[in-house]
Amino acid sequence: QVQLVESGGDSVQPGGSLRLSCVASGYTFSNWCMGWFRQAPGKERETVARLDVRGRTAYPNFSKDRFTIYKDDGQKILYLQMHSLKPEDTAIYYCAADTTRTYCGYDWNTWGQGTQVTVSL
């Protein structure tokens, strides 16, 4: 069975930085499309970043210049490095995997439990 476990969420001041981690089980981590998502109270779930098996990344406008998604295939860990954090970044952050080997995002079939990020004074 495939499992994802996030960590690294914390409470930080505006302008601060955090690095989130997602530890994955499974034999073929390097062949999975991976992504980070977030959901704040009263808001819909948002895509934060995506990383496909060819190393290509994708970001929405709110995270493009501030966040970086990357992975360590040897340790089977996905990371999200976040800089210049804003109060509106406050949310529960989830990592997810698409293991279908079709195209990245075809089916986000595996999810972590989430980690809380809070940005406030």
mmCIF file of C-alpha atoms in Angstrom:
data_model
loop_
_atom_site.group_PDB
_atom_site.id
_atom_site.type_symbol
_atom_site.label_atom_id
_atom_site.label_comp_id
_atom_site.label_asym_id
_atom_site.label_seq_id
_atom_site.Cartn_x
_atom_site.Cartn_y
_atom_site.Cartn_z
ATOM 1 C CA GLN A 1 0.000 0.000 0.000
ATOM 2 C CA VAL A 2 1.087 3.567 -0.699
ATOM 3 C CA GLN A 3 1.190 6.077 2.151
ATOM 4 C CA LEU A 4 2.092 9.768 2.394
ATOM 5 C CA VAL A 5 2.890 11.558 5.655
ATOM 6 C CA GLU A 6 3.354 15.345 5.829
ATOM 7 C CA SER A 7 5.240 17.341 8.428
ATOM 8 C CA GLY A 8 6.772 20.788 8.885
ATOM 9 C CA GLY A 9 3.707 22.936 9.422
ATOM 10 C CA ASP A 10 4.074 25.673 12.033
ATOM 11 C CA SER A 11 3.004 29.153 13.088
ATOM 12 C CA VAL A 12 5.162 31.918 11.579
ATOM 13 C CA GLN A 13 5.104 35.694 11.122
ATOM 14 C CA PRO A 14 4.354 37.359 7.778
ATOM 15 C CA GLY A 15 7.457 37.298 5.600
ATOM 16 C CA GLY A 16 8.718 34.119 7.199
ATOM 17 C CA SER A 17 9.641 30.793 5.632
ATOM 18 C CA LEU A 18 8.732 27.141 6.107
ATOM 19 C CA ARG A 19 9.691 23.879 4.457
ATOM 20 C CA LEU A 20 7.066 21.151 4.371
ATOM 21 C CA SER A 21 8.002 17.498 3.927
ATOM 22 C CA CYS A 22 6.041 14.526 2.613
ATOM 23 C CA VAL A 23 7.500 11.075 3.228
ATOM 24 C CA ALA A 24 6.280 8.434 0.776
ATOM 25 C CA SER A 25 6.149 4.669 0.848
ATOM 26 C CA GLY A 26 6.198 2.549 -2.301
ATOM 27 C CA TYR A 27 8.728 1.082 -4.688
ATOM 28 C CA THR A 28 8.300 3.503 -7.600
ATOM 29 C CA PHE A 29 8.293 6.955 -5.990
ATOM 30 C CA SER A 30 10.420 8.331 -8.836
ATOM 31 C CA ASN A 31 7.674 7.447 -11.332
ATOM 32 C CA TRP A 32 4.871 9.283 -9.526
ATOM 33 C CA CYS A 33 3.472 12.682 -10.246
ATOM 34 C CA MET A 34 3.385 14.615 -6.968
ATOM 35 C CA GLY A 35 1.549 17.693 -5.797
ATOM 36 C CA TRP A 36 0.885 20.026 -2.894
ATOM 37 C CA PHE A 37 -2.600 21.340 -2.115
ATOM 38 C CA ARG A 38 -4.098 23.494 0.603
ATOM 39 C CA GLN A 39 -7.469 24.286 2.130
ATOM 40 C CA ALA A 40 -8.380 27.149 4.444
ATOM 41 C CA PRO A 41 -11.565 27.309 6.538
ATOM 42 C CA GLY A 42 -14.480 28.412 4.396
ATOM 43 C CA LYS A 43 -12.527 28.101 1.147
ATOM 44 C CA GLU A 44 -12.200 25.468 -1.556
ATOM 45 C CA ARG A 45 -9.139 23.292 -1.920
ATOM 46 C CA GLU A 46 -6.389 24.874 -4.045
ATOM 47 C CA THR A 47 -3.499 23.453 -5.996
ATOM 48 C CA VAL A 48 -0.219 24.848 -4.654
ATOM 49 C CA ALA A 49 2.347 23.131 -6.897
ATOM 50 C CA ARG A 50 2.890 20.081 -9.096
ATOM 51 C CA LEU A 51 5.963 18.056 -10.032
ATOM 52 C CA ASP A 52 5.840 15.456 -12.790
ATOM 53 C CA VAL A 53 8.121 12.480 -13.433
ATOM 54 C CA ARG A 54 10.197 14.467 -15.939
ATOM 55 C CA GLY A 55 10.985 17.112 -13.348
ATOM 56 C CA ARG A 56 8.628 19.719 -14.746
ATOM 57 C CA THR A 57 6.901 21.976 -12.234
ATOM 58 C CA ALA A 58 3.694 23.960 -12.319
ATOM 59 C CA TYR A 59 2.473 26.710 -9.990
ATOM 60 C CA PRO A 60 -0.559 28.969 -9.796
ATOM 61 C CA ASN A 61 0.090 32.699 -9.641
ATOM 62 C CA PHE A 62 -0.103 32.990 -5.864
ATOM 63 C CA SER A 63 2.786 30.565 -5.321
ATOM 64 C CA LYS A 64 4.863 30.881 -8.504
ATOM 65 C CA ASP A 65 7.446 33.362 -7.187
ATOM 66 C CA ARG A 66 7.448 32.324 -3.536
ATOM 67 C CA PHE A 67 7.171 28.523 -3.343
ATOM 68 C CA THR A 68 9.318 25.700 -4.723
ATOM 69 C CA ILE A 69 8.372 22.038 -5.068
ATOM 70 C CA TYR A 70 11.153 19.476 -5.247
ATOM 71 C CA LYS A 71 11.909 15.909 -4.207
ATOM 72 C CA ASP A 72 14.606 13.509 -3.074
ATOM 73 C CA ASP A 73 14.063 10.214 -4.912
ATOM 74 C CA GLY A 74 16.612 8.382 -2.773
ATOM 75 C CA GLN A 75 14.885 9.276 0.502
ATOM 76 C CA LYS A 76 11.405 9.247 -1.094
ATOM 77 C CA ILE A 77 10.583 12.688 0.257
ATOM 78 C CA LEU A 78 8.660 15.495 -1.436
ATOM 79 C CA TYR A 79 9.278 19.055 -0.245
ATOM 80 C CA LEU A 80 7.555 22.407 -0.461
ATOM 81 C CA GLN A 81 9.817 25.353 0.339
ATOM 82 C CA MET A 82 7.788 28.472 1.115
ATOM 83 C CA HIS A 83 9.156 32.024 1.413
ATOM 84 C CA SER A 84 7.568 35.434 1.979
ATOM 85 C CA LEU A 85 4.578 33.886 3.675
ATOM 86 C CA LYS A 86 1.393 35.928 3.965
ATOM 87 C CA PRO A 87 -1.606 35.630 6.299
ATOM 88 C CA GLU A 88 -3.674 34.386 3.357
ATOM 89 C CA ASP A 89 -1.340 31.381 3.110
ATOM 90 C CA THR A 90 -2.851 30.074 6.344
ATOM 91 C CA ALA A 91 -4.348 26.656 5.590
ATOM 92 C CA ILE A 92 -3.964 22.941 6.007
ATOM 93 C CA TYR A 93 -1.426 21.748 3.433
ATOM 94 C CA TYR A 94 -1.659 18.288 1.869
ATOM 95 C CA CYS A 95 0.643 16.314 -0.381
ATOM 96 C CA ALA A 96 -0.802 13.953 -2.962
ATOM 97 C CA ALA A 97 0.373 11.447 -5.546
ATOM 98 C CA ASP A 98 -0.869 10.397 -8.961
ATOM 99 C CA THR A 99 0.467 6.878 -9.489
ATOM 100 C CA THR A 100 -1.375 6.154 -12.753
ATOM 101 C CA ARG A 101 1.502 6.966 -15.150
ATOM 102 C CA THR A 102 -0.869 8.727 -17.539
ATOM 103 C CA TYR A 103 -0.434 12.491 -17.236
ATOM 104 C CA CYS A 104 0.266 14.479 -14.116
ATOM 105 C CA GLY A 105 -2.963 15.126 -12.255
ATOM 106 C CA TYR A 106 -5.045 12.489 -14.032
ATOM 107 C CA ASP A 107 -6.024 10.923 -10.699
ATOM 108 C CA TRP A 108 -4.778 12.198 -7.345
ATOM 109 C CA ASN A 109 -5.341 8.806 -5.754
ATOM 110 C CA THR A 110 -3.158 9.013 -2.650
ATOM 111 C CA TRP A 111 -3.257 11.747 0.007
ATOM 112 C CA GLY A 112 -1.468 12.592 3.210
ATOM 113 C CA GLN A 113 -3.149 13.618 6.447
ATOM 114 C CA GLY A 114 -2.276 17.305 6.170
ATOM 115 C CA THR A 115 -0.146 19.731 8.168
ATOM 116 C CA GLN A 116 -1.265 23.122 9.516
ATOM 117 C CA VAL A 117 0.435 26.331 8.390
ATOM 118 C CA THR A 118 -0.513 29.515 10.244
ATOM 119 C CA VAL A 119 0.851 32.949 9.265
ATOM 120 C CA SER A 120 0.088 35.751 11.719
ATOM 121 C CA LEU A 121 1.658 38.422 13.906
#
